mmCIF file of C-alpha atoms in Angstrom:
data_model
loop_
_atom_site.group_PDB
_atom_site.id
_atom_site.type_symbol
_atom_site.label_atom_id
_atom_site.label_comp_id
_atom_site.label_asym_id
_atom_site.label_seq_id
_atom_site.Cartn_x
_atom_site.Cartn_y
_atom_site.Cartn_z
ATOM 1 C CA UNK A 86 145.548 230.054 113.691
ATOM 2 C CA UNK A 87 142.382 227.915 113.287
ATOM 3 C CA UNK A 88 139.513 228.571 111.641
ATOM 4 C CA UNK A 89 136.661 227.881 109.576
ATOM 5 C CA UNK A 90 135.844 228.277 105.251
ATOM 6 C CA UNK A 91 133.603 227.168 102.854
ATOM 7 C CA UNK A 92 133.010 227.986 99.085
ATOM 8 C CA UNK A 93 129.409 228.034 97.107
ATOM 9 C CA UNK A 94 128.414 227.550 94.327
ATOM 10 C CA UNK A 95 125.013 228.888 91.716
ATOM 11 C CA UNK A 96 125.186 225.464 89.578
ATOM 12 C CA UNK A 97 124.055 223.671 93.010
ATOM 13 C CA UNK A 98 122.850 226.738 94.864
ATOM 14 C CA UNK A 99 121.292 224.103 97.849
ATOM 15 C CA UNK A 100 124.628 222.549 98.262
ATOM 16 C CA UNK A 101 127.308 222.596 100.699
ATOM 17 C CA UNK A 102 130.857 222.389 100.201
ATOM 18 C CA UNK A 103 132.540 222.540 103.849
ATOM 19 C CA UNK A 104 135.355 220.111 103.888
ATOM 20 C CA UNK A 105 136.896 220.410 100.520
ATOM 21 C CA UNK A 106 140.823 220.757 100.390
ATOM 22 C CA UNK A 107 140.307 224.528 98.212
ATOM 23 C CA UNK A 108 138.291 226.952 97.930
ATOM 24 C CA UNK A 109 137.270 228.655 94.503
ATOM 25 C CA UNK A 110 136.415 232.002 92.964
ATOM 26 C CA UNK A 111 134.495 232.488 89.976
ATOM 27 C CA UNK A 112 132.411 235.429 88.705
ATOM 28 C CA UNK A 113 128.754 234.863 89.605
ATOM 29 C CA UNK A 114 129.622 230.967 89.659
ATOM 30 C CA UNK A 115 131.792 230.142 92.568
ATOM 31 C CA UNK A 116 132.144 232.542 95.920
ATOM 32 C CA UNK A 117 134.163 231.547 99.304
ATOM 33 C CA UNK A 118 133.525 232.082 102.735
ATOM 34 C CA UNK A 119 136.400 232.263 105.848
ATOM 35 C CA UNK A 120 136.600 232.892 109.233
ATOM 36 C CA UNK A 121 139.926 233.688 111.528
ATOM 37 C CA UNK A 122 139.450 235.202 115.009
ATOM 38 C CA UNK A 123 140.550 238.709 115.645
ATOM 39 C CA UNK A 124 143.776 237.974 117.908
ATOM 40 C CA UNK A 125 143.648 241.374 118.830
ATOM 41 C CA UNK A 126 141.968 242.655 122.815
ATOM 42 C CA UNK A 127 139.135 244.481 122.789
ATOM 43 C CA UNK A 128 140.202 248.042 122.420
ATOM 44 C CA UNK A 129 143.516 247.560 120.909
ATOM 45 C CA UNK A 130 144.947 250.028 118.043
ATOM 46 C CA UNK A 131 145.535 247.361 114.903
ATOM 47 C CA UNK A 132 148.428 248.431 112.934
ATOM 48 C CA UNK A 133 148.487 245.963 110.205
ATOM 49 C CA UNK A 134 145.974 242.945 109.668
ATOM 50 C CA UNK A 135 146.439 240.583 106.465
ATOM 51 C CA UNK A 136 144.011 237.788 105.347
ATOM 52 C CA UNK A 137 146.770 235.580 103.399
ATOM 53 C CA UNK A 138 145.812 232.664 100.894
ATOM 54 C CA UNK A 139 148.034 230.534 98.897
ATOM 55 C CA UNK A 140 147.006 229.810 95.343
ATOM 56 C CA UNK A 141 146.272 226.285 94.353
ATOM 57 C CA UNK A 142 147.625 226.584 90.517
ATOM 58 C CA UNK A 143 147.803 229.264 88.201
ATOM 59 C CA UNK A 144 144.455 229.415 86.803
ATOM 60 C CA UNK A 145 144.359 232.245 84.252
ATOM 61 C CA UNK A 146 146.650 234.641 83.055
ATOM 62 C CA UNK A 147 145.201 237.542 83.263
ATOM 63 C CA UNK A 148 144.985 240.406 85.720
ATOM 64 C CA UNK A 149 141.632 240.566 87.785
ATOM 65 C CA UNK A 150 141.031 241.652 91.044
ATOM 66 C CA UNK A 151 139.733 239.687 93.887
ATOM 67 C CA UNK A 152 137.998 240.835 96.769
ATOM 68 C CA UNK A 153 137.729 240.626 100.177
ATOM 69 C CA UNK A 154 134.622 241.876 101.897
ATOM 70 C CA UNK A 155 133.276 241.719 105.598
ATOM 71 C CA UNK A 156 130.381 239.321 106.178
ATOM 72 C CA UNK A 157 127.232 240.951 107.724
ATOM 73 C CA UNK A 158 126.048 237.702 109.328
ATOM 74 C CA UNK A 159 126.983 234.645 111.269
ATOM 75 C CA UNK A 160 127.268 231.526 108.539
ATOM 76 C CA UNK A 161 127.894 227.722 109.577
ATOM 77 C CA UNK A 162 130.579 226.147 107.103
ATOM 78 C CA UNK A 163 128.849 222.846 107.058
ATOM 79 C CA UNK A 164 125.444 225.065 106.298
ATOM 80 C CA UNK A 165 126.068 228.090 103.977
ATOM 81 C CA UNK A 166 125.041 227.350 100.505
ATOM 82 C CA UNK A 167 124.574 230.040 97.531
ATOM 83 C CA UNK A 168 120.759 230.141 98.587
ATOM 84 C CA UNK A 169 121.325 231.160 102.183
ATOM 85 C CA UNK A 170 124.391 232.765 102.055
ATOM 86 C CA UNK A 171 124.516 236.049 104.093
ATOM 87 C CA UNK A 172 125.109 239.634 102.454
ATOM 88 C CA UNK A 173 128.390 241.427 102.969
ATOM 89 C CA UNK A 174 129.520 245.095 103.842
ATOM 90 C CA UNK A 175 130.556 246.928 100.738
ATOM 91 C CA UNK A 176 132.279 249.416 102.972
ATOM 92 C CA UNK A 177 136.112 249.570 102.587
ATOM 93 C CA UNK A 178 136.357 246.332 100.684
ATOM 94 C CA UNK A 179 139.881 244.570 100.642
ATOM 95 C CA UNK A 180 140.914 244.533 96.955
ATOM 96 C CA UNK A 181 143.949 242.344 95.563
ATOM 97 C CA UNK A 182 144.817 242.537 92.208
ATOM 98 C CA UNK A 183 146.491 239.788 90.711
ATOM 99 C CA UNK A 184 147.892 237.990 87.262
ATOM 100 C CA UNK A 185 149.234 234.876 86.845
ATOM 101 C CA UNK A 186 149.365 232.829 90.183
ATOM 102 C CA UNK A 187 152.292 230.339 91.239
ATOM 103 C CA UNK A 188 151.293 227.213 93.175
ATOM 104 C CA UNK A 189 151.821 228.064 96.765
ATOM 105 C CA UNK A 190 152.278 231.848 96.115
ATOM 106 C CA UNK A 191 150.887 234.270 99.127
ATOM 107 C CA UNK A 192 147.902 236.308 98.146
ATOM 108 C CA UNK A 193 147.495 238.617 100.733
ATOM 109 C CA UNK A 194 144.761 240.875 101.734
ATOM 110 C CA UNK A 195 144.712 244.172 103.687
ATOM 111 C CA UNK A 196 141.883 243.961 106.079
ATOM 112 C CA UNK A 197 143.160 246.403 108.970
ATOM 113 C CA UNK A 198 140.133 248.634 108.653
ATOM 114 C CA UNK A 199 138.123 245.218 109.016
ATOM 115 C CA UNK A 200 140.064 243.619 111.917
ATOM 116 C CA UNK A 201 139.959 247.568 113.620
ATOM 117 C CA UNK A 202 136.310 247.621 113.318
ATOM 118 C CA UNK A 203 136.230 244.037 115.246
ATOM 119 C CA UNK A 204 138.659 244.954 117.743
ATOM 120 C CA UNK A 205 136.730 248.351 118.494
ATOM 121 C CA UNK A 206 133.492 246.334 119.286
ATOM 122 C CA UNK A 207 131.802 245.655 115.616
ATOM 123 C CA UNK A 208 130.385 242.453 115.492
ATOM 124 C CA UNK A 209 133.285 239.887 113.435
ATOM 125 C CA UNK A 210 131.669 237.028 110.769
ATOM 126 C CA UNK A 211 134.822 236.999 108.682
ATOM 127 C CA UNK A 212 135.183 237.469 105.299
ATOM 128 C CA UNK A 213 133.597 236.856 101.684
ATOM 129 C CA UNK A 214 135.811 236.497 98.565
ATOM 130 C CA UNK A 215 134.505 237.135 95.184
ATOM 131 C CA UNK A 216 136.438 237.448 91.475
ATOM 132 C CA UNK A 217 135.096 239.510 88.534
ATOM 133 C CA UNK A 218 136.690 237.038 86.526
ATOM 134 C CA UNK A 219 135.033 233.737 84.445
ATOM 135 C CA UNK A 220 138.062 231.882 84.990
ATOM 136 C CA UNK A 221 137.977 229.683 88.374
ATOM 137 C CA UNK A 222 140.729 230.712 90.724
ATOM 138 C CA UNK A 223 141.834 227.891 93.677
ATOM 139 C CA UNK A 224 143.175 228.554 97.207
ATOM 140 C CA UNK A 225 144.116 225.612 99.602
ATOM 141 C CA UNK A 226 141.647 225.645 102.450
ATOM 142 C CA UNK A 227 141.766 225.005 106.460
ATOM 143 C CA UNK A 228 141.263 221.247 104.934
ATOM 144 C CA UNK A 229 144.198 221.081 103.030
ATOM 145 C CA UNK A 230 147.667 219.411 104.418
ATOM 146 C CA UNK A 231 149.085 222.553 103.753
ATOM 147 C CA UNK A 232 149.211 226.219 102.743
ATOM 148 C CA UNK A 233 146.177 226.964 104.876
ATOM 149 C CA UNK A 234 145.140 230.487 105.430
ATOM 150 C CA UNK A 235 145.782 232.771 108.029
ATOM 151 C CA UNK A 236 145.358 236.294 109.580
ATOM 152 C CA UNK A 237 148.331 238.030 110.843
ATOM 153 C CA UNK A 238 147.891 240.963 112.912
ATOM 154 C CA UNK A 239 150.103 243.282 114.447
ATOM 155 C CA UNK A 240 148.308 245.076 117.256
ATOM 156 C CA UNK A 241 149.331 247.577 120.299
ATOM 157 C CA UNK A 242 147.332 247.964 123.123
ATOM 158 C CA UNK A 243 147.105 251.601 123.789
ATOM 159 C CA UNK A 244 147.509 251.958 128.451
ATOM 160 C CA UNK A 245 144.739 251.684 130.309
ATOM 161 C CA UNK A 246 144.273 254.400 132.715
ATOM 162 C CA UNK A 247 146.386 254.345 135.490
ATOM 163 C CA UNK A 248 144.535 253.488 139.386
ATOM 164 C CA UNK A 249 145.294 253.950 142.641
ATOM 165 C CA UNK A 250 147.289 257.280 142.359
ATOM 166 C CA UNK A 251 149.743 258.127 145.053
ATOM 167 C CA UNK A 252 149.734 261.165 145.926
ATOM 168 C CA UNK A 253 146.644 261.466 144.718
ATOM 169 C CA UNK A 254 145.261 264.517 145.971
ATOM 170 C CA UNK A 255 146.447 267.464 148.515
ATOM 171 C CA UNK A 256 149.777 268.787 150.120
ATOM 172 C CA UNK A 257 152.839 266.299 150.650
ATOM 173 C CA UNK A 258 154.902 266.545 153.190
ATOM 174 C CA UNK A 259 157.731 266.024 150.802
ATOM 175 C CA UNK A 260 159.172 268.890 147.868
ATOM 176 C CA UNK A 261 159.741 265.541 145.395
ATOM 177 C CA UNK A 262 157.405 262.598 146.623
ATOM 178 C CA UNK A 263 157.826 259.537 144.879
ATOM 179 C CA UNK A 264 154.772 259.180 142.461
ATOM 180 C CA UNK A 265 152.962 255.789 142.202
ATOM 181 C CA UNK A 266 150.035 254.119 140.515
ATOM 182 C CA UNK A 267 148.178 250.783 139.580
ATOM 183 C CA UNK A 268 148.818 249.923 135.989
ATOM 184 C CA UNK A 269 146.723 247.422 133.859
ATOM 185 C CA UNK A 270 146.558 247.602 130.032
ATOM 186 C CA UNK A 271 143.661 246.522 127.841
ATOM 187 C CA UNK A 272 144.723 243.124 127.403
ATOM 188 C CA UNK A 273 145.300 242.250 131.114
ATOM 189 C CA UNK A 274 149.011 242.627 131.215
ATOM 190 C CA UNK A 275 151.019 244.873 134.283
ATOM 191 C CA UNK A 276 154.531 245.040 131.856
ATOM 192 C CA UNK A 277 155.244 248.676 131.800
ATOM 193 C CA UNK A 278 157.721 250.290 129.102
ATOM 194 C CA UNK A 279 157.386 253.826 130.671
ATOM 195 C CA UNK A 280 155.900 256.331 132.848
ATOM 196 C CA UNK A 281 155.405 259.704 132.744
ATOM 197 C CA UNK A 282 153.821 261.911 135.434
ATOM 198 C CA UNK A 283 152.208 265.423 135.134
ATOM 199 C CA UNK A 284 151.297 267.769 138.151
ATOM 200 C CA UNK A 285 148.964 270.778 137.284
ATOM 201 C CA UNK A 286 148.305 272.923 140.484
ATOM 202 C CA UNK A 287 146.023 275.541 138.789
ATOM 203 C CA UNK A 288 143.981 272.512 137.063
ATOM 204 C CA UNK A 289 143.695 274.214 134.407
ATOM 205 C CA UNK A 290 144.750 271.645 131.883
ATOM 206 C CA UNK A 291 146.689 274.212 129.654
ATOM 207 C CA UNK A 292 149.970 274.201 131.111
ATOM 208 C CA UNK A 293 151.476 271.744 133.618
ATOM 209 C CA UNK A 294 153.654 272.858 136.287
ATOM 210 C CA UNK A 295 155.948 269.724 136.199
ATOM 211 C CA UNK A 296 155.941 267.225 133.508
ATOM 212 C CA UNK A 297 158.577 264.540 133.436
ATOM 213 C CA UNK A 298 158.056 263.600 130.083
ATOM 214 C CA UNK A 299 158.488 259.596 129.048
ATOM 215 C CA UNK A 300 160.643 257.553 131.370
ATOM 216 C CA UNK A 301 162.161 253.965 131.323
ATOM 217 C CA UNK A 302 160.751 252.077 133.730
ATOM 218 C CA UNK A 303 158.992 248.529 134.705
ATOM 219 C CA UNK A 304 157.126 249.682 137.684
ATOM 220 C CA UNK A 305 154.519 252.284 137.835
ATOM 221 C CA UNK A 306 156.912 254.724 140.294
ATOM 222 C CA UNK A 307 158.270 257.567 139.521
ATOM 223 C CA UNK A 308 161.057 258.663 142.107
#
């Protein structure tokens, strides 16, 4: 997945650093910025979402924790600087604490509650990552040969409601009819896993009178 990072810095707080191989974290010195798309439809349920970097070397020994926080505010890699660079949402920050760091090890962030928020409507800018620590730390960047990082989400998209009913309304001629329906999910797609049909004559919506509970099937039908 492709996107987009830069780190700043307060020694040069007017200048840019958008095409460097890493990106760096240092407490109140150095401060990186990245952006992945949210793979995830509009309206999906997110069931994991990880923001993974790989460490450049192993910088210090000792155990800090780095931090992952939403951006507030669209930023331009080739423009953000530590003058201009926007705030972030405190809110359910992504913490990741660490020790000694291999080169090439995984550091992976949880960011579900982040990549949720996007995929329920909340406006995405990616992420800012900050250290507590005066040690730098290093992380290979979307300029780097290798090692770059990436957002892996695993998402379901919960059914759409079903259209086009059949029966949908009335007597039948028929004690069983056979039960049909249009069938779209969120994301576009018409592959069905299951079906399962409930008839409520009182329309009450306590108890149905027939329910046929889940059932195989790749059609929307129910015989």
């Amino acid at each position: 997945m492709s996107g987009v990072d830069a780190w700043v810095g307060s020694a040069k707080p007017a200048a840019e650093h958008p095409k460097t191989a890493y990106l760096r974290m240092r407490a109140g010195v150095y401060e990186t910025f990245i952006y992945l798309r949210n793979p995830a439809p509009a309206g999906s349920t997110i069931v994991s979402a990880t923001l993974r970097l790989y460490s450049k070397d192993r910088g210090t020994t000792a155990s800090r924790t780095l931090t992952a926080y939403r951006v507030a505010a669209a930023w331009k890699a080739r423009q953000i600087n530590w003058n201009n660079k926007p705030s972030s949402i405190s809110a359910s920050p992504a913490d990741r604490i660490v020790g000694t760091l291999a080169h090439g090890q995984a550091v992976d962030f949880d960011v579900t509650v982040h990549v949720q928020s996007a995929a329920s409507g909340a406006a995405h800018f990616g992420w800012r990552i900050v250290s507590p620590h005066a040690s730098t730390d290093r992380f290979y960047s979307f300029n780097a040969g290798k090692y770059k990082p990436r957002l892996i989400v695993v998402w379901s998209d919960a059914p759409d409601t079903p259209t086009s009913l059949s029966p949908s309304s009335g007597a039948v001629s028929v004690a069983k009819p056979v039960v049909s329906c249009d069938y779209t999910d969120v994301s576009g797609s018409t592959t069905l896993a299951a079906i399962q049909v409930q008839s409520d004559e009182a329309e009450d919506s306590v108890t149905p009178d027939f329910d046929s509970g889940s059932v195989a099937t790749t059609v929307p039908e129910l015989n």
